[in-house]
Coordinates of C-alpha atoms in Angstrom, one line a residue:
M23 CA 0.2 0.0 0.0
S24 CA 1.2 3.5 -0.7
R25 CA 0.1 6.1 1.8
K26 CA 1.6 9.7 1.7
A27 CA 4.0 10.6 4.5
G28 CA 2.9 12.8 7.3
R29 CA -0.8 12.2 6.8
L30 CA -3.5 10.7 8.9
G31 CA -6.1 8.7 7.0
L32 CA -9.8 7.8 8.0
L33 CA -10.8 4.7 6.1
A34 CA -14.6 4.8 5.2
A35 CA -15.1 7.1 8.2
T36 CA -18.1 9.2 8.9
S37 CA -17.1 12.3 10.8
A38 CA -20.0 14.2 12.5
T39 CA -19.5 17.8 13.9
L40 CA -15.9 17.5 12.5
V41 CA -13.3 20.1 13.6
V42 CA -10.2 19.7 11.6
A43 CA -7.0 21.7 11.8
V44 CA -4.0 20.9 10.0
L45 CA -1.0 20.4 11.9
G46 CA 2.8 20.7 11.3
L47 CA 2.9 24.0 9.1
T48 CA 4.3 27.1 10.7
G49 CA 4.0 30.8 9.9
T50 CA 1.8 33.8 11.1
A51 CA -1.2 34.8 9.3
S52 CA -2.6 38.4 9.0
A53 CA -5.8 37.2 10.2
A54 CA -5.6 36.0 13.7
T55 CA -8.5 34.5 15.9
L56 CA -9.3 37.0 18.9
F57 CA -12.0 35.1 20.4
T58 CA -14.1 31.7 19.8
D59 CA -16.8 30.0 21.7
D60 CA -18.8 26.9 20.5
F61 CA -20.3 26.5 23.9
S62 CA -19.3 22.9 24.1
D63 CA -17.9 23.6 27.7
G64 CA -21.3 24.0 28.8
N65 CA -21.4 27.6 30.2
T66 CA -21.0 31.3 29.5
S67 CA -17.5 31.8 30.9
G68 CA -15.9 34.8 29.3
W69 CA -19.5 36.5 28.6
S70 CA -21.0 39.4 30.8
Q71 CA -24.7 39.5 30.8
S72 CA -27.2 42.5 30.6
G73 CA -30.7 41.2 30.7
G74 CA -32.5 38.0 29.7
T75 CA -32.2 34.4 30.7
W76 CA -29.0 32.7 29.1
S77 CA -27.9 29.4 29.4
V78 CA -26.3 26.5 27.4
M79 CA -28.5 24.1 25.9
T80 CA -28.3 20.9 23.7
D81 CA -29.5 21.4 20.0
D82 CA -27.8 18.5 18.3
N83 CA -24.7 19.9 20.0
Q84 CA -24.4 22.6 22.9
V85 CA -25.5 26.0 22.1
L86 CA -26.2 29.5 23.9
Q87 CA -29.8 30.2 24.4
Q88 CA -31.8 33.3 25.7
A89 CA -35.2 32.2 26.9
K90 CA -36.9 35.0 28.3
A91 CA -39.3 36.4 25.6
E92 CA -40.7 39.3 27.6
T93 CA -37.3 40.8 27.8
D94 CA -36.9 44.2 25.6
N95 CA -33.1 44.2 25.8
A96 CA -31.5 40.8 26.4
R97 CA -27.6 41.2 25.7
L98 CA -24.4 39.0 26.3
F99 CA -20.9 40.7 25.7
A100 CA -17.5 39.2 25.1
G101 CA -14.0 40.5 24.1
S102 CA -12.1 43.6 24.6
S103 CA -13.3 47.3 24.6
S104 CA -9.9 47.8 22.6
W105 CA -10.9 45.7 19.6
T106 CA -10.9 47.9 16.4
D107 CA -10.7 46.2 13.1
Y108 CA -12.3 42.8 13.1
A109 CA -14.9 40.4 11.8
V110 CA -17.5 38.7 14.1
Q111 CA -19.3 35.6 13.0
A112 CA -21.8 33.5 14.6
R113 CA -24.7 31.1 13.9
V114 CA -28.2 32.2 14.9
K115 CA -31.4 30.5 15.2
P116 CA -34.5 32.6 16.2
L117 CA -37.0 30.4 18.3
T118 CA -39.7 33.2 18.7
L119 CA -39.9 36.4 16.7
P120 CA -43.2 38.4 17.4
A121 CA -44.1 41.6 15.3
D122 CA -42.0 43.8 17.8
G123 CA -39.0 41.1 18.1
A124 CA -35.6 40.9 16.9
V125 CA -32.5 38.8 17.1
G126 CA -29.2 40.2 16.4
L127 CA -25.3 40.2 16.6
L128 CA -23.2 43.0 17.8
A129 CA -19.8 44.5 17.0
R130 CA -17.7 47.4 18.3
A131 CA -19.8 47.7 21.7
S132 CA -18.4 50.3 23.3
G133 CA -21.1 50.4 26.1
S134 CA -24.2 48.4 26.8
T135 CA -26.2 50.6 24.4
T136 CA -23.9 51.7 21.9
F137 CA -22.7 49.3 19.3
H138 CA -23.1 48.2 15.5
R139 CA -25.7 45.6 15.0
L140 CA -26.7 43.0 12.3
V141 CA -30.5 42.1 13.3
L142 CA -33.1 39.6 12.0
L143 CA -36.5 41.1 11.9
P144 CA -40.0 39.7 11.4
G145 CA -41.5 40.2 7.9
N146 CA -38.2 38.7 6.2
Q147 CA -36.1 41.8 6.9
V148 CA -32.4 42.0 7.8
R149 CA -31.1 45.5 9.0
L150 CA -27.2 46.6 9.5
E151 CA -27.6 49.6 12.1
A152 CA -25.3 51.8 14.1
V153 CA -26.8 52.2 17.6
R154 CA -25.9 55.1 19.8
S155 CA -27.4 55.2 23.4
G156 CA -30.0 53.0 22.3
A157 CA -31.0 55.0 19.1
P158 CA -30.4 53.0 15.8
T159 CA -29.5 54.5 12.5
V160 CA -30.0 52.3 9.7
L161 CA -26.8 51.5 7.5
G162 CA -28.4 49.2 5.2
T163 CA -31.5 46.8 4.9
A164 CA -32.5 44.0 2.8
S165 CA -35.4 41.4 2.2
R166 CA -34.3 38.2 3.3
T167 CA -36.4 35.2 4.4
V168 CA -36.3 35.1 8.1
G169 CA -38.1 32.3 10.0
T170 CA -38.0 30.6 13.3
G171 CA -36.4 27.3 14.0
T172 CA -33.8 27.9 11.2
W173 CA -30.1 28.6 11.6
Y174 CA -28.6 31.5 9.9
T175 CA -24.8 32.6 9.8
L176 CA -24.5 36.4 10.5
R177 CA -21.3 38.2 10.1
I178 CA -20.2 41.9 10.7
E179 CA -17.1 43.2 9.3
V180 CA -15.9 46.7 10.7
A181 CA -12.6 48.5 9.4
G182 CA -12.2 52.0 10.1
S183 CA -15.5 53.5 9.5
T184 CA -16.7 50.9 7.0
I185 CA -19.3 48.4 8.2
R186 CA -20.6 45.5 6.3
G187 CA -23.1 42.7 7.2
Y188 CA -23.6 39.3 5.8
V189 CA -26.3 36.6 6.2
D190 CA -25.3 33.2 5.1
G191 CA -22.4 34.7 2.9
T192 CA -24.7 37.2 1.0
L193 CA -24.0 41.1 1.5
V194 CA -27.1 42.5 2.9
G195 CA -25.9 45.9 4.0
S196 CA -22.9 48.2 4.3
G197 CA -22.2 52.0 5.1
T198 CA -19.9 54.2 7.1
S199 CA -20.2 55.0 10.7
T200 CA -18.2 56.4 13.6
V201 CA -20.7 55.6 16.3
S202 CA -17.7 53.6 18.0
A203 CA -14.4 53.0 16.8
A204 CA -13.6 50.1 18.9
G205 CA -15.4 47.7 21.4
R206 CA -16.6 44.3 22.4
I207 CA -18.6 41.8 20.5
G208 CA -22.1 40.6 21.7
V209 CA -25.5 38.7 21.1
Q210 CA -28.9 40.3 21.6
T211 CA -32.7 39.7 21.5
R212 CA -35.8 41.9 21.9
Y213 CA -39.0 40.3 23.0
A214 CA -37.8 37.2 21.0
T215 CA -35.9 34.0 22.2
A216 CA -32.9 32.5 20.1
R217 CA -30.1 30.2 20.2
Y218 CA -26.5 31.1 19.2
D219 CA -23.6 29.0 18.4
D220 CA -20.0 29.1 16.9
V221 CA -19.1 32.8 17.8
T222 CA -15.9 33.6 16.2
V223 CA -13.9 36.9 16.1
T224 CA -10.8 37.3 13.9
T225 CA -8.5 40.1 13.1
G226 CA -8.5 41.8 9.4
G227 CA -11.7 43.6 9.3
T228 CA -13.5 43.9 5.9
T229 CA -12.6 42.7 2.5
P230 CA -12.6 45.4 -0.2
T231 CA -15.8 45.2 -2.1
P232 CA -15.6 45.0 -6.1
T233 CA -17.1 47.9 -7.8
A234 CA -19.7 45.8 -9.4
T235 CA -21.2 44.8 -6.0
P236 CA -24.1 47.1 -4.9
T237 CA -23.7 48.8 -1.5
I238 CA -26.8 49.7 0.5
S239 CA -27.2 53.0 2.3
P240 CA -29.8 54.5 4.5
T241 CA -31.0 56.4 1.5
T242 CA -31.2 53.2 -0.8
T243 CA -33.5 50.3 -0.6
P244 CA -32.9 47.4 -3.0
T245 CA -35.6 46.7 -5.5
A246 CA -35.0 43.1 -5.2
T247 CA -33.3 40.4 -2.9
P248 CA -29.7 39.9 -3.9
T249 CA -29.4 36.6 -5.7
P250 CA -26.4 34.7 -6.2
T251 CA -25.2 34.4 -10.0
P252 CA -25.5 31.2 -11.9
T253 CA -21.8 31.3 -13.1
G254 CA -20.7 30.7 -9.5
T255 CA -19.2 34.2 -8.6
P256 CA -18.2 34.5 -4.9
P257 CA -19.9 37.3 -3.0
A258 CA -17.9 40.2 -1.5
G259 CA -16.3 39.2 1.8
Q260 CA -14.6 36.1 2.9
S261 CA -17.5 33.7 2.7
S262 CA -19.6 31.7 0.0
V263 CA -22.6 29.7 0.2
V264 CA -22.8 26.0 -1.2
A265 CA -26.4 24.8 -2.1
K266 CA -27.5 21.8 -4.4
D267 CA -30.7 23.5 -5.5
G268 CA -28.9 26.6 -6.8
S269 CA -30.0 29.0 -4.0
G270 CA -26.3 29.6 -3.0
N271 CA -23.2 31.0 -4.7
F272 CA -22.2 27.4 -5.9
S273 CA -23.8 24.1 -6.2
S274 CA -20.5 22.3 -6.0
V275 CA -18.3 22.3 -2.7
Q276 CA -15.1 21.9 -4.9
A277 CA -16.3 24.6 -7.3
T278 CA -16.4 27.0 -4.0
V279 CA -13.0 25.8 -2.7
D280 CA -11.7 26.6 -6.5
A281 CA -13.0 30.2 -6.1
V282 CA -11.0 30.9 -3.1
P283 CA -8.1 33.2 -4.1
S284 CA -4.8 31.2 -3.9
G285 CA -2.5 32.6 -1.1
N286 CA -5.6 34.0 0.7
S287 CA -4.4 35.4 4.3
S288 CA -7.8 35.4 6.2
R289 CA -10.5 33.1 7.1
Y290 CA -12.7 32.1 4.2
T291 CA -15.9 30.5 5.4
I292 CA -17.9 28.1 3.2
T293 CA -21.5 27.6 4.5
I294 CA -22.9 24.3 3.1
K295 CA -26.7 23.9 2.7
P296 CA -28.4 20.4 3.3
G297 CA -27.8 17.8 0.8
T298 CA -25.4 14.8 -0.3
Y299 CA -22.5 16.3 -2.4
R300 CA -21.1 13.2 -4.3
E301 CA -17.8 14.6 -5.5
V302 CA -14.1 14.6 -4.6
V303 CA -12.9 17.6 -2.6
K304 CA -9.3 18.7 -2.4
I305 CA -8.0 21.5 -0.3
P306 CA -4.7 22.7 -1.7
A307 CA -1.7 24.0 0.1
D308 CA -2.0 27.5 -1.0
K309 CA -5.4 28.0 0.3
P310 CA -5.4 28.1 4.0
Y311 CA -7.9 29.5 6.5
I312 CA -10.9 27.6 4.9
S313 CA -13.8 26.7 7.0
F314 CA -16.5 24.4 6.0
I315 CA -19.9 24.8 8.1
G316 CA -22.9 22.8 7.6
S317 CA -25.8 25.2 7.7
T318 CA -28.4 23.4 9.8
G319 CA -26.0 22.6 12.7
N320 CA -26.9 19.0 12.3
A321 CA -23.9 16.8 11.0
T322 CA -26.2 14.3 9.1
D323 CA -27.9 16.9 7.1
V324 CA -24.7 17.7 5.0
V325 CA -22.6 14.9 3.6
I326 CA -19.5 15.0 1.3
T327 CA -18.8 11.6 -0.1
Y328 CA -17.3 9.7 -3.0
D329 CA -17.0 5.8 -3.6
N330 CA -13.4 5.6 -4.9
A331 CA -11.3 2.5 -3.3
S332 CA -7.7 2.0 -3.6
G333 CA -8.2 -0.6 -6.3
T334 CA -10.7 1.5 -8.3
P335 CA -9.4 1.8 -11.9
H336 CA -8.1 5.4 -12.6
P337 CA -9.0 6.9 -15.8
N338 CA -5.6 7.8 -16.7
G339 CA -4.4 4.0 -16.1
G340 CA -3.6 2.0 -13.1
T341 CA -5.8 2.6 -9.9
Y342 CA -6.4 5.3 -7.4
G343 CA -4.3 3.9 -4.6
T344 CA -5.2 4.3 -0.8
S345 CA -4.2 7.9 -0.6
G346 CA -5.8 8.7 -4.0
S347 CA -9.1 7.1 -3.1
A348 CA -9.7 9.9 -0.3
S349 CA -13.2 11.8 -0.6
V350 CA -11.6 14.7 0.9
T351 CA -7.9 15.8 0.8
I352 CA -6.8 18.6 3.2
D353 CA -3.5 20.1 2.4
G354 CA -4.3 23.8 3.2
N355 CA -3.1 25.0 6.6
D356 CA -5.7 26.1 9.2
F357 CA -8.8 24.5 7.9
T358 CA -11.8 23.9 10.1
A359 CA -15.1 22.1 9.4
K360 CA -18.2 21.7 11.8
H361 CA -21.6 20.2 11.4
L362 CA -21.2 18.0 8.4
T363 CA -20.0 14.5 7.4
F364 CA -17.2 13.3 5.4
S365 CA -17.4 9.7 4.1
N366 CA -16.4 7.3 1.6
S367 CA -19.5 5.4 0.2
F368 CA -17.4 2.5 -1.6
D369 CA -19.5 -0.8 -1.5
E370 CA -17.3 -3.7 -0.9
A371 CA -20.1 -6.2 -1.6
A372 CA -20.3 -4.7 -5.2
Y373 CA -16.8 -5.0 -6.3
S374 CA -14.0 -7.5 -6.0
Y375 CA -10.9 -5.3 -6.0
S376 CA -7.8 -6.8 -4.5
A377 CA -7.1 -3.6 -2.7
E378 CA -10.5 -2.3 -1.0
Q379 CA -9.1 0.4 1.4
A380 CA -11.5 3.5 0.8
V381 CA -10.4 6.7 2.5
A382 CA -12.9 9.4 3.7
V383 CA -10.4 12.1 5.0
L384 CA -6.6 12.4 4.3
T385 CA -5.1 14.9 6.4
R386 CA -3.2 15.8 9.7
A387 CA -5.6 16.8 12.1
Y388 CA -7.5 17.6 15.3
F389 CA -10.8 16.2 15.8
R390 CA -13.2 17.1 18.7
N391 CA -16.8 15.7 19.6
C392 CA -16.6 13.7 16.2
Y393 CA -18.1 10.4 15.2
V394 CA -15.6 8.3 13.1
E395 CA -16.5 4.7 12.1
G396 CA -14.6 2.0 10.0
D397 CA -13.4 -1.6 10.3
V398 CA -9.7 -2.5 9.1
D399 CA -7.1 0.1 10.2
F400 CA -9.5 3.0 9.8
I401 CA -7.2 5.6 11.4
F402 CA -3.9 5.2 10.0
G403 CA -0.6 6.9 8.7
R404 CA 2.5 8.9 9.8
G405 CA 0.8 12.0 10.7
T406 CA 0.1 13.4 14.3
G407 CA -3.8 13.2 15.1
V408 CA -5.7 13.9 18.2
F409 CA -9.2 12.6 18.8
D410 CA -10.8 14.5 21.7
R411 CA -14.2 13.7 23.1
C412 CA -14.9 11.6 20.0
Q413 CA -17.1 8.3 19.4
I414 CA -14.9 5.8 17.6
T415 CA -17.1 3.0 16.2
S416 CA -16.0 -0.4 14.9
L417 CA -18.1 -1.9 12.2
S418 CA -18.7 -5.7 12.4
R419 CA -17.1 -8.0 9.7
G420 CA -19.3 -10.8 10.5
S421 CA -16.3 -12.6 12.3
F422 CA -16.6 -14.1 15.8
S423 CA -12.8 -13.5 16.4
N424 CA -11.6 -10.4 14.3
N425 CA -13.6 -7.6 13.3
G426 CA -10.7 -5.4 12.4
Y427 CA -8.4 -2.8 13.8
V428 CA -8.9 0.7 15.2
T429 CA -5.5 2.0 14.1
A430 CA -2.4 1.6 11.9
P431 CA 0.1 3.9 12.7
S432 CA 3.4 4.4 10.7
T433 CA 4.8 7.2 13.0
M434 CA 8.5 7.9 12.1
I435 CA 10.7 7.1 15.0
S436 CA 11.8 10.8 15.2
N437 CA 8.3 12.0 15.8
P438 CA 7.3 11.4 19.5
Y439 CA 3.6 12.0 18.8
G440 CA 1.2 9.9 16.6
F441 CA -2.2 9.2 17.5
L442 CA -3.9 10.4 20.7
F443 CA -7.3 9.3 21.8
T444 CA -8.4 11.2 24.9
Q445 CA -11.9 11.1 26.6
C446 CA -13.4 9.1 23.8
T447 CA -15.9 6.2 23.9
L448 CA -15.2 3.1 21.7
T449 CA -18.2 1.4 20.5
T450 CA -19.5 -1.0 17.7
D451 CA -22.4 -1.3 15.6
S452 CA -22.6 -5.2 16.2
A453 CA -19.3 -6.8 16.6
G454 CA -19.2 -9.2 19.2
A455 CA -17.1 -9.3 22.7
Q456 CA -13.3 -9.6 22.3
S457 CA -13.2 -9.3 18.5
V458 CA -11.7 -5.9 17.7
H459 CA -8.0 -4.9 18.0
L460 CA -6.8 -1.3 19.2
G461 CA -4.1 -1.3 16.4
R462 CA -1.2 -2.9 14.8
P463 CA 1.9 -1.3 13.6
W464 CA 2.3 -0.3 9.8
H465 CA 5.6 -0.3 8.2
P466 CA 5.0 0.9 4.8
G467 CA 7.6 -0.7 2.2
G468 CA 9.1 -2.4 5.4
D469 CA 10.5 0.8 6.5
V470 CA 12.0 -0.1 9.9
N471 CA 12.0 3.6 11.1
A472 CA 8.3 3.7 11.1
I473 CA 7.8 2.9 14.7
G474 CA 3.9 3.6 15.4
Q475 CA 2.9 5.6 18.3
V476 CA -0.6 5.4 19.8
V477 CA -2.0 6.3 23.0
F478 CA -5.6 5.8 24.3
R479 CA -6.2 7.3 27.6
D480 CA -9.3 8.4 29.7
S481 CA -11.6 6.6 27.4
V482 CA -14.3 4.2 27.8
M483 CA -14.0 0.9 26.0
G484 CA -16.7 -1.4 24.9
A485 CA -16.9 -5.3 25.4
H486 CA -15.8 -5.5 21.6
I487 CA -12.1 -4.7 22.5
K488 CA -9.9 -7.6 22.9
D489 CA -8.0 -8.2 26.3
S490 CA -4.9 -8.3 24.2
P491 CA -5.8 -5.4 21.9
W492 CA -2.6 -5.0 20.0
T493 CA -1.2 -7.2 17.3
D494 CA 1.6 -7.9 15.0
M495 CA 1.4 -6.7 11.0
S496 CA 3.7 -7.9 8.2
G497 CA 6.2 -9.6 10.3
F498 CA 6.7 -6.6 12.6
S499 CA 5.8 -7.2 16.2
W500 CA 3.7 -4.8 18.0
R501 CA 6.0 -4.8 21.1
D502 CA 8.5 -2.8 19.3
A503 CA 5.9 -0.1 18.6
R504 CA 4.8 2.8 21.1
F505 CA 1.6 1.5 22.1
F506 CA 0.2 2.7 25.6
E507 CA -3.1 3.0 27.7
Y508 CA -3.9 5.2 30.6
H509 CA -6.8 5.2 33.1
N510 CA -9.3 3.9 30.6
S511 CA -12.7 2.3 31.6
G512 CA -15.4 0.3 30.4
P513 CA -15.8 -3.4 29.9
G514 CA -13.0 -3.6 27.1
S515 CA -10.3 -1.9 29.2
T516 CA -9.2 -4.9 31.4
V517 CA -5.5 -4.1 32.1
T518 CA -3.4 -7.4 31.2
A519 CA 0.3 -8.2 30.4
D520 CA -0.3 -7.4 26.8
R521 CA -1.7 -3.9 27.5
P522 CA 1.2 -1.4 28.3
Q523 CA 0.1 1.3 30.6
L524 CA 1.7 4.8 30.9
T525 CA 3.0 5.6 34.3
D526 CA 1.6 8.8 36.0
A527 CA 5.0 10.4 35.4
Q528 CA 4.8 9.7 31.8
A529 CA 1.1 10.7 31.3
P530 CA 1.7 14.5 31.3
N531 CA 3.7 14.2 28.2
H532 CA 0.7 12.5 26.4
T533 CA -1.9 15.2 26.3
A534 CA -3.8 17.0 23.5
Q535 CA -1.6 20.0 24.1
K536 CA 1.5 18.3 23.9
Y537 CA 0.5 16.3 20.6
L538 CA -0.6 19.4 18.9
A539 CA 1.8 22.3 20.1
G540 CA 4.4 21.9 17.3
P541 CA 6.9 24.4 17.0
D542 CA 4.6 27.3 17.1
G543 CA 2.7 26.3 20.3
W544 CA -0.7 25.9 19.1
N545 CA -3.2 24.8 21.6
P546 CA -6.9 24.7 20.4
I547 CA -8.0 22.6 23.5
Y548 CA -10.9 23.7 25.7

């Protein structure tokens, strides 16, 4: 098998609510993250409250909710009063929106009643406002379907006196304002209830708007709702929308990626509407800072899949090979994805290829709160990867004794960090007890320097995991690999002589932070 060095592969994996960040690349970006909160910690730490009843609730995943409908002005603020040029983005779902209601996102809040605001209103209206001492000045307005129970992605960009507002990647208003030159970000409801998620603040402010893009001022009302062009022209700003039904800027995920400028130096958000996108997607190395976000917040609603396997004939001759079979290949630095599924839908029963490896995702990555499934060596490769609070599901192969292997690392001996599974849950669809291995050492091409490294720690293991869970591969002993466990629980976690355990002194060197830090000290863990 031929697998690219430094990569992590997920064979036939389905990754829900995926958060991926490519590792191992250094350098600083002109657009830095100032603040982010997806409320997975279950609280509102870092936010200050002004009215309303705010709490973290479950809506497929954990989200912020304001539940007091009779409150005129419920607000929550975060960040620094010294922030100047930046972009704030959040997913927003109105729950109730009466005739006098509003649900909004705030930028440059210099006080509790002075800020810039992008607000969803009843009657299918979106408005960008400058609010001073509670009195709003309209900077732009547009007609846009606004309904309860639907997630919208709101974004405000502020740079100097220029303010722009976007909903689901479409520019809905822009103008100039000096109401506040700096300030925090916030969320707000008026006589409404709503949920918020994935709040992110990045530096860089606005992106210059092409002259052909209409701007909306207080004295100008658009004659029609802005609609995306059928040729796939991206909207102004660092965002696009993909929709199979043609209601977005693109109908193909790869076409959207292709439209991202090479060498982009700030976050580019691609919102993907519900559907199964049957296509091969590649994020090239010269397109960093791309984000995929499923529009509904439910990972099963947005599926990116293809059905190539290692032995699938390639149109240019030969076969695709294991790496080439990937449905999604991520080479761009600082890629993130949420609320969607990456999969490989190859049907083993329908083909008799000698090589049936089928890769869903090929990357070096951090996965948090994900669902990953497969059967044989379905997490493999030389790359460094952390699986944090994930569900790892082994699919049954119909065997009583061997239903596959979770990992097949080929970590180079010079790399102390291969795969880490921390606070994960290992489950199965129907594999019997004592029938699944945790892993085996893969030495591609017989490379004696590929000394696999895997740690399972603080995780819950089902009864399908063998009491002797590590096994040899291609003549190489698992005992020569770097396989360890630490403080696991569940019926599959029995400690035996064939299950090396980290000592308490070694454990601090095997944390998500240690694995991900690299030369630049990256630490996305919370």
